[in-house]
XYZ file of C-alpha atoms in Angstrom:
597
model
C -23.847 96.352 -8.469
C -25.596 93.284 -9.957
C -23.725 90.760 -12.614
C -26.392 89.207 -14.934
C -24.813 86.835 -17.416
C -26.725 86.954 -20.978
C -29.926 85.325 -21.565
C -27.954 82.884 -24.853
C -25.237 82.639 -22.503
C -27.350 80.909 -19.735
C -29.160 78.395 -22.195
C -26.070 77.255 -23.757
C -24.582 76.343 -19.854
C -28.465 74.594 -19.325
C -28.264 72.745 -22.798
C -24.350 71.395 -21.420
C -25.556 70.040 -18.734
C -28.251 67.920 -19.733
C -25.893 66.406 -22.623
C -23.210 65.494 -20.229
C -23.972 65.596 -16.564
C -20.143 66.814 -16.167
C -19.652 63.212 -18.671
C -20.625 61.148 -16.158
C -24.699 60.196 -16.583
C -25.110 59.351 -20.210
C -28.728 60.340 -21.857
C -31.012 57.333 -22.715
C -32.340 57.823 -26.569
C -35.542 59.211 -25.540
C -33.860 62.073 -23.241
C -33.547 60.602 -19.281
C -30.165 60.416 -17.474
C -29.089 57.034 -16.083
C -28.125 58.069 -12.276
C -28.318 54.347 -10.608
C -29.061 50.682 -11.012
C -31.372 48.656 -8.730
C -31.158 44.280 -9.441
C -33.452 42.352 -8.445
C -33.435 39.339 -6.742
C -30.301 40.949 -4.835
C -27.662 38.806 -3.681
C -27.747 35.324 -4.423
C -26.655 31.942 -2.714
C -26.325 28.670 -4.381
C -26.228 24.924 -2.834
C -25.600 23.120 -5.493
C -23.011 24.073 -8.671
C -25.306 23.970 -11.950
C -28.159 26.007 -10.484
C -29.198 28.697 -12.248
C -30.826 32.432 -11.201
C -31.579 35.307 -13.769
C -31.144 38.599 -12.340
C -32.947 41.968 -13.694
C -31.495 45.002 -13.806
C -33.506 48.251 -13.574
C -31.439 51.606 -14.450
C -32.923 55.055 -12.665
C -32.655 58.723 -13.088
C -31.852 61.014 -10.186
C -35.216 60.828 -9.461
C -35.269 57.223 -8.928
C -37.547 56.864 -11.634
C -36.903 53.756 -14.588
C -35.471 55.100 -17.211
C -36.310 53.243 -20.562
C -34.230 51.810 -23.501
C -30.958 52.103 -21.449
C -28.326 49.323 -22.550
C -27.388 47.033 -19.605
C -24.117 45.116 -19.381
C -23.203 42.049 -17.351
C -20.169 40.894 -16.085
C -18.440 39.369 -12.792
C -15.633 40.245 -10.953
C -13.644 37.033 -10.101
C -13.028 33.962 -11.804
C -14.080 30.369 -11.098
C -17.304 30.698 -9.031
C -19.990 31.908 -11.654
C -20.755 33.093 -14.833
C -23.123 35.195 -16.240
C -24.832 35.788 -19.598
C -25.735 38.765 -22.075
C -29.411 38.591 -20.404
C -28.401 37.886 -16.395
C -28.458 35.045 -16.334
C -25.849 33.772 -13.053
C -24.669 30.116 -12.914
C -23.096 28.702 -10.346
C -19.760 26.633 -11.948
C -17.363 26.641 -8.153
C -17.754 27.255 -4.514
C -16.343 30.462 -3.171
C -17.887 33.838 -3.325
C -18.034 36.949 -6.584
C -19.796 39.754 -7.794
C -22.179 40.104 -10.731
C -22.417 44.095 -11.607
C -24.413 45.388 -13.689
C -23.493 48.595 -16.364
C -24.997 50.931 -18.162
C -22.864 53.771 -19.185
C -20.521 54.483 -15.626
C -23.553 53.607 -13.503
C -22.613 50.320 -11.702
C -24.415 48.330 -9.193
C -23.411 44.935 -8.001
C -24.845 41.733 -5.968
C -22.682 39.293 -3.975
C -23.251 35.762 -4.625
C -21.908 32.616 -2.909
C -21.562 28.979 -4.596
C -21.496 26.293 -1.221
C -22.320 23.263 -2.573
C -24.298 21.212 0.338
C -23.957 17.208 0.134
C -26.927 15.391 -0.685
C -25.914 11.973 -1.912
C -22.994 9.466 -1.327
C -22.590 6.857 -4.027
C -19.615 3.929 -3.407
C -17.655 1.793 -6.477
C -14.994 -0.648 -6.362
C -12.802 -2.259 -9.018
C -14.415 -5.626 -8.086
C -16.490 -6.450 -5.587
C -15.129 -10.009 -5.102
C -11.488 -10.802 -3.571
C -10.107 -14.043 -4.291
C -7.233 -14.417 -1.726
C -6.137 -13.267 1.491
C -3.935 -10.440 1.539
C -5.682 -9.095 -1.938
C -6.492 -5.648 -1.386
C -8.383 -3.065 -3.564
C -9.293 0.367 -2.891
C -13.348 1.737 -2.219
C -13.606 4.908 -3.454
C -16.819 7.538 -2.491
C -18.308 10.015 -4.990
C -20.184 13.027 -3.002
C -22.692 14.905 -5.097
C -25.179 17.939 -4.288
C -28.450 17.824 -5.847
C -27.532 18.429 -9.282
C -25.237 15.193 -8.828
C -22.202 17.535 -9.185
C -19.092 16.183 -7.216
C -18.562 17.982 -3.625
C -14.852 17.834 -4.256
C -13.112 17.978 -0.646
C -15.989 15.852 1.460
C -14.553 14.144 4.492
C -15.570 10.835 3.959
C -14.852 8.037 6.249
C -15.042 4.009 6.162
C -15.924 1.162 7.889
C -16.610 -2.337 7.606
C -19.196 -4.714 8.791
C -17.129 -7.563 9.385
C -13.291 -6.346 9.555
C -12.450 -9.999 10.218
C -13.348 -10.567 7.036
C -12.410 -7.870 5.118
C -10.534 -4.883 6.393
C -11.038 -1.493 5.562
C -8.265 1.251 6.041
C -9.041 5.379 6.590
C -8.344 6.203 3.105
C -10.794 3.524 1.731
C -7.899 0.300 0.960
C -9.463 -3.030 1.613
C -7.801 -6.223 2.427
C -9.150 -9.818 2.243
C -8.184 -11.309 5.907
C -10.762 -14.125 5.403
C -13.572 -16.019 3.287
C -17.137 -14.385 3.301
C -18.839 -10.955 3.069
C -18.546 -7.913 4.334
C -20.034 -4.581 3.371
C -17.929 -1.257 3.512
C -19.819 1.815 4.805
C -18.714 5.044 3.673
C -19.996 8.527 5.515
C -19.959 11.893 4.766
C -21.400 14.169 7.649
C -25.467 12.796 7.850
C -25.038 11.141 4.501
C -24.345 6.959 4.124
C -23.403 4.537 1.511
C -22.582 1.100 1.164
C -21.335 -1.658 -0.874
C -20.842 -5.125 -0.236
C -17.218 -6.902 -0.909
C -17.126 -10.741 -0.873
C -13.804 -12.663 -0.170
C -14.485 -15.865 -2.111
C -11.317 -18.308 -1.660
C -11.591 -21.202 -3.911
C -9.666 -23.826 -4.332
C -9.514 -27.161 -6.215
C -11.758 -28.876 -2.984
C -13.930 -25.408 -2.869
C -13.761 -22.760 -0.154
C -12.883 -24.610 2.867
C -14.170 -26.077 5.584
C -14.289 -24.021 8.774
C -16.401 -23.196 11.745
C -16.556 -26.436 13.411
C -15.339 -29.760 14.133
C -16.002 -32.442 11.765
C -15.215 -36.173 12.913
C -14.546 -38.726 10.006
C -17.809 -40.320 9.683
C -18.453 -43.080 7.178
C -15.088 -42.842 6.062
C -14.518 -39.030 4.604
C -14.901 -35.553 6.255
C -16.393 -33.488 3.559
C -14.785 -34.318 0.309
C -11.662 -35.911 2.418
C -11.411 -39.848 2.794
C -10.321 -40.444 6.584
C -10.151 -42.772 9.065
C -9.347 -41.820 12.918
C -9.327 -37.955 12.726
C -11.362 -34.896 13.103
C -10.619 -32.097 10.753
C -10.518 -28.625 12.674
C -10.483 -26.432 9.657
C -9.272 -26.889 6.072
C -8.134 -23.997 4.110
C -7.158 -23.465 0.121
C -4.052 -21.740 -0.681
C -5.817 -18.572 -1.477
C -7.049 -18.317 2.018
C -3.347 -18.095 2.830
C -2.808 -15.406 0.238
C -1.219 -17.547 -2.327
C -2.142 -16.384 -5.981
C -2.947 -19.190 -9.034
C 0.133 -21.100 -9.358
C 1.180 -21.140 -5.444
C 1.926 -24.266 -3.852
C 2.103 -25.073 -0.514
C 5.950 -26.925 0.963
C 7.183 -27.217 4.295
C 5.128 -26.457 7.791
C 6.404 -26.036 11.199
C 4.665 -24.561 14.207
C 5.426 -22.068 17.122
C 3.622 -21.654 20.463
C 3.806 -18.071 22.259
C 4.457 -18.686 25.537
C 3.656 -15.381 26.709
C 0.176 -15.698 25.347
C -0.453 -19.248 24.736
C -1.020 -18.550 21.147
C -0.394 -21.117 18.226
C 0.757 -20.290 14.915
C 1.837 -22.212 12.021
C 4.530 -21.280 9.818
C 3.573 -22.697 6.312
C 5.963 -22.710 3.535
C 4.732 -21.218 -0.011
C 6.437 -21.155 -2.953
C 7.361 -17.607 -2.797
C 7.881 -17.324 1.005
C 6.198 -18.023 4.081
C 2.241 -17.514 5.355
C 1.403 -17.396 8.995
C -1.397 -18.549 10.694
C -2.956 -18.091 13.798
C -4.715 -21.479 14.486
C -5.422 -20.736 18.711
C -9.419 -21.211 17.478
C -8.155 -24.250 15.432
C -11.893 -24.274 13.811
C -11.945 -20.420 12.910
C -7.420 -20.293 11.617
C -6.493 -16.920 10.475
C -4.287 -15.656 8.344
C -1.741 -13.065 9.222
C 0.157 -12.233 6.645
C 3.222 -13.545 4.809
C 6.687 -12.719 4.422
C 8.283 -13.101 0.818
C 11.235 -15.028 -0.568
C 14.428 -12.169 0.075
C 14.425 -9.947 -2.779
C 16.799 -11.074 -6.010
C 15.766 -14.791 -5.076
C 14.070 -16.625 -7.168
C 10.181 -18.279 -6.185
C 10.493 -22.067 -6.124
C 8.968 -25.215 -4.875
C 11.710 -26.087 -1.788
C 11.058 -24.150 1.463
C 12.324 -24.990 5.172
C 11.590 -23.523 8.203
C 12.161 -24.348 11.779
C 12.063 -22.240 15.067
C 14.051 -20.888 17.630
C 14.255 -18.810 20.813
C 11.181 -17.297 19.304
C 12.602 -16.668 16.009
C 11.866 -18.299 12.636
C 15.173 -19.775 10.171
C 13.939 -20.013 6.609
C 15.962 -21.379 3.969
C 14.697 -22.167 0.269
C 16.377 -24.620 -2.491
C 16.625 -23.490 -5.980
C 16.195 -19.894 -5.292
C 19.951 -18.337 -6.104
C 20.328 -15.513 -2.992
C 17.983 -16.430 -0.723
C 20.056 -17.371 2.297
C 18.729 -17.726 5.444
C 15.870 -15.519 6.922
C 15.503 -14.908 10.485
C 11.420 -13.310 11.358
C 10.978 -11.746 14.799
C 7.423 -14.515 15.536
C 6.368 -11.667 18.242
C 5.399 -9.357 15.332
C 2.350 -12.209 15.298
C 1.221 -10.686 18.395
C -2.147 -8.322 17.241
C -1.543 -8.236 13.890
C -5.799 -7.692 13.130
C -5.681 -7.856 9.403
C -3.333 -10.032 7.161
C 0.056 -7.909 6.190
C 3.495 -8.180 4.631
C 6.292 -9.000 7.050
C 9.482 -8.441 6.681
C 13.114 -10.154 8.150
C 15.357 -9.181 10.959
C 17.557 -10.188 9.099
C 19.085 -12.352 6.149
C 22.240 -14.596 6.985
C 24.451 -14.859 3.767
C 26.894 -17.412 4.761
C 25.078 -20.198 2.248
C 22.490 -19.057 -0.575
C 20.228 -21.486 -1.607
C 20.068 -24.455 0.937
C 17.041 -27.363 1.551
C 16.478 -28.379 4.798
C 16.906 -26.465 7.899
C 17.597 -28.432 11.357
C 17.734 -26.671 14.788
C 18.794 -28.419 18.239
C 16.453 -25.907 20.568
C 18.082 -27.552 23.543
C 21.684 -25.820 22.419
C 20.628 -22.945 20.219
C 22.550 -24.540 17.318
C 20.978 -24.850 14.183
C 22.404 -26.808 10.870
C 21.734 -25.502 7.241
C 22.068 -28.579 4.864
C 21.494 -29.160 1.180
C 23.112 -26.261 1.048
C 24.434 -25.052 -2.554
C 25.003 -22.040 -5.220
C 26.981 -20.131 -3.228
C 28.534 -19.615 0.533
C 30.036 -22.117 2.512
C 28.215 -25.177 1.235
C 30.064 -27.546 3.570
C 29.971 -30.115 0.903
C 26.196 -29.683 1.199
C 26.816 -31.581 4.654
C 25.847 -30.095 7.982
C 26.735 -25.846 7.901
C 26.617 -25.203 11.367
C 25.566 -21.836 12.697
C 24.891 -20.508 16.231
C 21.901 -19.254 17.000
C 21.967 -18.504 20.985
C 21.870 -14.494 19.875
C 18.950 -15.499 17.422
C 19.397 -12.066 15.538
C 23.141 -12.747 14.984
C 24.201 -15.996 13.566
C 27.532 -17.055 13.565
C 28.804 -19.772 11.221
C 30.718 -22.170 13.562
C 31.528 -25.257 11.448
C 31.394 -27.730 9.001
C 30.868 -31.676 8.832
C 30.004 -34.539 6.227
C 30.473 -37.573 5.733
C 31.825 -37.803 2.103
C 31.379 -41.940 2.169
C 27.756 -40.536 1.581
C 25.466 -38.742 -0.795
C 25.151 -39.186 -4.530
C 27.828 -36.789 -5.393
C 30.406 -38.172 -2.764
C 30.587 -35.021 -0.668
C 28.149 -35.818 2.223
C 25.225 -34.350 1.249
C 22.478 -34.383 3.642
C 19.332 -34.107 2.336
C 17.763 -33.687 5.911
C 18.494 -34.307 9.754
C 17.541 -34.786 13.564
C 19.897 -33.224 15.964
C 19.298 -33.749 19.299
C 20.891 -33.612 22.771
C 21.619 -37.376 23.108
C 19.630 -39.175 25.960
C 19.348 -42.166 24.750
C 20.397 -45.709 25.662
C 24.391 -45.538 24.455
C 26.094 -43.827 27.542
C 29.335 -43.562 25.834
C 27.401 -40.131 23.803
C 25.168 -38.888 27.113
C 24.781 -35.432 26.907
C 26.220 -35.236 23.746
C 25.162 -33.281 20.419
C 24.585 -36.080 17.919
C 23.087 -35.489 14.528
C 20.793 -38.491 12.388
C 21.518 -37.220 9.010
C 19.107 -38.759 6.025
C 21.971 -38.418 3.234
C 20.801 -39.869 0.265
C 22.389 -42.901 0.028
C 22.738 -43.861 3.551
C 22.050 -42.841 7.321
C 24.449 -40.980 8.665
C 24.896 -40.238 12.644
C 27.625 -38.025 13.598
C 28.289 -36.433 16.566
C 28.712 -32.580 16.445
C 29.374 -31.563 20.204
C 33.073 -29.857 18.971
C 32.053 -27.460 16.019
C 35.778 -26.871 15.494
C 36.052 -31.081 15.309
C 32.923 -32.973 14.439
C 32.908 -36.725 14.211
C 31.297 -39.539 12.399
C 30.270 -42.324 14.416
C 28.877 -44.331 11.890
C 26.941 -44.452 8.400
C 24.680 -47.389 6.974
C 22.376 -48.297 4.283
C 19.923 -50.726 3.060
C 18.187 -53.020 0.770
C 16.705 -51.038 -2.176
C 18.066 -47.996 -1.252
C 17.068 -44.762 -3.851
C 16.942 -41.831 -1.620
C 17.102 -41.438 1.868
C 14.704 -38.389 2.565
C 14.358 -38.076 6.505
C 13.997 -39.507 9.962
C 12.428 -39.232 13.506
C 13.367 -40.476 16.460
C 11.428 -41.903 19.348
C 11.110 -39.642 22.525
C 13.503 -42.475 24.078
C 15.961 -41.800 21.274
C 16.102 -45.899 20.827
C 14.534 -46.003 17.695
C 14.889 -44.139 14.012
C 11.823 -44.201 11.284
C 13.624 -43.115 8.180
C 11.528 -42.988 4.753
C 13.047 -43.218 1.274
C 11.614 -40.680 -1.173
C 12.147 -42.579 -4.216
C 11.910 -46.576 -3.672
C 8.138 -46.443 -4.260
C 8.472 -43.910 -7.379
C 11.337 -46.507 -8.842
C 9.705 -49.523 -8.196
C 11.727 -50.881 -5.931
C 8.767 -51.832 -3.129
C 5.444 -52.247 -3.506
C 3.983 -49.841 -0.796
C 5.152 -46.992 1.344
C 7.935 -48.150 3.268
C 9.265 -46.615 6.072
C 12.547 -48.281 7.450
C 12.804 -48.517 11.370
C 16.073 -48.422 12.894
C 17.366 -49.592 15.850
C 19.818 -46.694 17.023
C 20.942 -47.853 20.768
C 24.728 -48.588 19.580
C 25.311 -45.121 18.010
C 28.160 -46.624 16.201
C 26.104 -49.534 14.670
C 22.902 -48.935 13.758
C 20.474 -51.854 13.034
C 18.160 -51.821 10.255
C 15.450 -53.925 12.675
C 12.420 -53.956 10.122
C 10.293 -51.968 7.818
C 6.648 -51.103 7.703
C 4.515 -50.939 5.379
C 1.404 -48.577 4.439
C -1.516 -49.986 2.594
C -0.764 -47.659 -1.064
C 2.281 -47.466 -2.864
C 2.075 -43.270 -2.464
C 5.562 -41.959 -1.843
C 6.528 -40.860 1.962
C 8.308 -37.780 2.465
C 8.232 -36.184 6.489
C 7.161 -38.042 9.226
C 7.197 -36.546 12.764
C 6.739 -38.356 16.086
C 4.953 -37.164 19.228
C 5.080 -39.817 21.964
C 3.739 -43.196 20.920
C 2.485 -41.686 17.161
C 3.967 -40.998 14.204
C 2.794 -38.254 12.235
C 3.771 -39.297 8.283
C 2.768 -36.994 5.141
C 2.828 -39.677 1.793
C 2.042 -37.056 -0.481
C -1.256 -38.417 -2.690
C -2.446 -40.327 0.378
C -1.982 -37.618 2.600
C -0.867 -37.885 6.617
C -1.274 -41.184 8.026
C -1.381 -41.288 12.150
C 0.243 -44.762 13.314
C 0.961 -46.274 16.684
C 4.374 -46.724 17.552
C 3.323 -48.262 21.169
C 4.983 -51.841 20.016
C 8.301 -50.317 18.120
C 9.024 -52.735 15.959
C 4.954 -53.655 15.093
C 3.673 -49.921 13.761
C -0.092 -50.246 13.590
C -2.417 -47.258 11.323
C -4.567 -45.899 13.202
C -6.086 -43.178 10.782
C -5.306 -40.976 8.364
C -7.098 -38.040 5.782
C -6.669 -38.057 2.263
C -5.533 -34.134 1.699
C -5.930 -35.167 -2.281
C -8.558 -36.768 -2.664
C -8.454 -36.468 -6.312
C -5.752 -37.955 -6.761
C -4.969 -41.768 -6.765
C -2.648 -42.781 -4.379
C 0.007 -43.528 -6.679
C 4.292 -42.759 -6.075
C 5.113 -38.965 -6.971
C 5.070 -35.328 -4.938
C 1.522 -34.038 -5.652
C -0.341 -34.055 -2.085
C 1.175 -33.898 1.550
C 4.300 -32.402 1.808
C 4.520 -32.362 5.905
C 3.270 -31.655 9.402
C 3.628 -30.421 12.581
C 2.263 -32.425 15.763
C 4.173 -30.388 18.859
C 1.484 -27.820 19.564
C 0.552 -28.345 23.319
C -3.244 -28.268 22.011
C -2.434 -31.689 20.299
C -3.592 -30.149 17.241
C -1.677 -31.249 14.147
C -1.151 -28.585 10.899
C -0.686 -30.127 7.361
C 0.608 -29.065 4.009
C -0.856 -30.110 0.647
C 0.900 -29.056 -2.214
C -1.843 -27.545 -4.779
C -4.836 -28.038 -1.809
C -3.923 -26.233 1.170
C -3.919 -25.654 5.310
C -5.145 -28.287 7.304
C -5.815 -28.673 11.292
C -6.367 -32.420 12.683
C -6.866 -33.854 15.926
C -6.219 -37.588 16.770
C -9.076 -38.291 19.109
């Protein structure tokens, strides 16, 4: 038996249908059912953030066919990567991947797109592109853009420089000044380049400096340097040694590697100490520096004499500084100038000026010393330095019948093992202290009980600064700081002692140099005396007839200056490389290397 449902019954079901599609297909106004969605391009991919693509959407009926006047919607399904506008319109804003769908009614259909930006350029800034000491450092930075000049954020990048002599250039794009001149950094991303150019320009009152080659005096100067006698190896400014505007240049002393062969200096700054490589004496380089100890205070006073491979630095003036002991193998490779730091800091004094060291017995003597510690009357604080990482105070002595104050003060000293011509002190440790007011000679063997042989002074004394003695230990060339500055001689006067009674010296005669510019250290190697008289710079003389001191050349480190008394110009010098080479200190000029043909 056949059903048949009514006739209305079956149009009404029809009519349903085509209204609602079970709610699911809505009716476009002109009667078609949206079924599906077809965009065109289809899915997109994107090199460079900023691009643009429109995408069309096309809603079908079951059919497939294009169904007319249907509302389309737009939208994405992440965050970050794209967006997309009322018309389709996709732009790419991050890399990563998303969706774009497009709606109309619950018909959805979607295309994947993918934002990878791909590098195209490499641009390179610096704060400045000029460095005006050694040790200045700035950092490069690298800007990687795709072809709408949109940053690739995340590019390796890497660095190099043309000349890291010159200027050093770390992973992360820090450069350091090592030397005068140019160098240009080179950053890369994958196939891409870029460059820029850094110059280290280190000027100083005489210009950049003077190296490369050596320069004989000729027609009495060497560049802007009067001279007689010499070659210059290499002059440097201050900021070629790292020292900022204001830095002057103090004390020098030298140190030969004997593993390597290597020379260094060790040149005093007002806030600490620069070293120098100077093996290629025409080509020095800096290494680096080590500061004053922290909570001291910068100031003009620096010694600094060598042990066992060690450095002792003491400044004057600078509260807590004591006395800093530097590890010299941590010159060894060092390929771009750095900050050093101490082994460590001995505390037994604070501030001190001078410090003396007897290689031959590993003892070394702190004097001047004041502001704090054992000052030993600011006499001779004796420390042992035969474990040169652990000093150990191990006495006192001065002479209180000396020094302004009446306490012994020694401004400076020689201490030697004694060789020379009085038997009664052979093999002895004797000390030839400059104290002021007087020479004083004491002999230190017994820490525990040191003795004063003798004291004397002279005509026209004002301040006895230093003294050398001759290789034979016969003879003692002391200079007085002030008796040029005071008027009380006409020229530079060094006083030459005879020293072969240690309990008597002789004051045998005097010498004089052809200005009145003050002396201050003078150093002897053989027959020649090395002597720094600050505005007139380092004068070499000939000490093969004692008692008759002949010049045999000199340079003129300040040149501008007139040769008058006072303490602008040569502070000091160091002639005991094996090389022969001799280093020099000029207060506001700089780093010198000599040789004495």
């Amino acid at each position: 038996m056949s059903h048949r449902l009514p006739y209305a019954l079956l149009l009404l079901i029809s009519v349903t249908a085509a209204c609602s599609d079970d709610g699911k297909t809505p009716l476009d106004p002109n009667g078609g059912s949206v079924a599906s969605i077809t965009i065109a391009p289809g899915d997109l991919a994107f090199a460079s953030l900023g691009t643009t693509s429109t995408l069309t959407a096309v809603p079908r009926d079951a059919q497939g066919a294009a169904v007319s006047g249907a509302t389309i919607t737009w939208a994405k399904k992440g965050s970050g990567v794209v967006t997309v506008s009322a018309s389709g319109v996709v732009t790419a804003v991050g890399n990563g991947t998303d969706s774009v769908i497009a709606t109309a009614g619950t018909a959805r259909a979607a295309v994947a797109v993918e934002v990878q930006q791909v590098a195209s350029a490499i641009t390179v800034n610096a704060p400045t592109t000029t460095l005006t000491r050694a040790l200045q450092s700035t950092t490069v930075s690298a800007q990687v853009v795709d072809a709408n000049n949109h940053t690739v954020a995340g590019a390796a990048v890497s660095f190099t420089s043309s000349d890291s002599a010159i200027i050093f250039v770390s992973t992360t794009g820090v450069v350091t000044a090592a030397k005068a001149g140019t160098s240009t950094i080179t950053a890369t991303a994958g196939t891409l380049i870029g460059h820029i150019t850094l110059t280290a320009n280190f000027q100083g009152p005489l210009g950049p400096g003077l190296t490369g080659q050596a320069r004989p005096c000729s027609g009495g100067t060497v560049g802007p340097f009067p001279c007689n006698g010499i070659t210059l190896l290499s002059y440097l400014p201050i900021a070629a040694l790292g020292g900022a505007p204001g830095v002057d240049l103090n004390d020098i002393w030298g140190w030969t590697d004997q593993l390597t062969g290597s020379e260094y200096a060790l040149v005093g700054r007002r806030d600490g100490i620069a070293f120098v490589d100077i093996t290629n004496a025409t080509d020095p380089r800096f290494l680096g520096f080590l500061p004053i100890t922290p909570g001291a205070t910068a100031n003009f006073w620096h010694d600094v004499k060598v042990y066992s491979d060690h450095a002792y630095i003491v400044a004057d003036g600078a509260g807590a500084h004591g006395m800093q002991v530097f590890d010299l193998h941590e010159l060894r490779g060092v390929a771009v100038p750095k900050q050093f730091a101490p082994v460590m800091v001995y505390t037994g004094v604070r501030s001190a000026h001078n410090m003396v060291i007897n290689e031959a017995t590993g003892f070394g003597f702190i004097v001047g010393a004041n502001g704090g510690g054992n000052t030993c009357g600011g006499g001779l604080h004796m420390v042992n330095l035969q474990v040169p990482t652990a000093p150990v105070f191990a006495g006192c002595f001065s002479d209180d019948q000396t020094g302004r104050s009446g306490t012994g003060y020694t401004h400076d000293a020689q201490c030697v093992t004694y060789i020379g011509p009085d038997a009664a002190y052979a093999g002895h440790e004797i000390c030839f202290g400059s104290n002021e007011t007087a020479l004083s000679i004491a002999d230190v063997t017994n820490k525990a009980v040191p003795v004063a042989l003798s004291r004397a002074s002279y005509p026209a004394v004002s301040y006895t600064h230093q003294g050398w003695l001759t290789p034979n230990q016969r003879y003692l060339y002391v200079n007085d700081e002030l008796d040029e500055l005071n008027g009380l001689v006409s020229n530079t006067r060094t006083l030459i002692w005879d020293v072969a009674d240690l309990d008597d010296p002789v004051l045998v005669g005097q010498f004089l140099g052809p200005t009145s510019a003050s002396d201050h250290n003078n150093y002897i190697r053989g027959t020649t005396m090395f002597a720094s008289n600050y505005q007139y710079g380092v004068r070499v003389i000939n000490l093969a007839e004692p008692l008759s001191p002949v010049q045999i050349g000199y340079i003129d480190t300040s040149p501008q200056r007139p040769n008058l008394p006072g303490f602008e110009g040569s502070w000091s010098n160091f002639p005991f490389f094996p090389s022969g080479n001799v280093v020099i200190t000029s207060g506001e000029e700089g780093f010198f290397v000599i040789r004495v043909p």
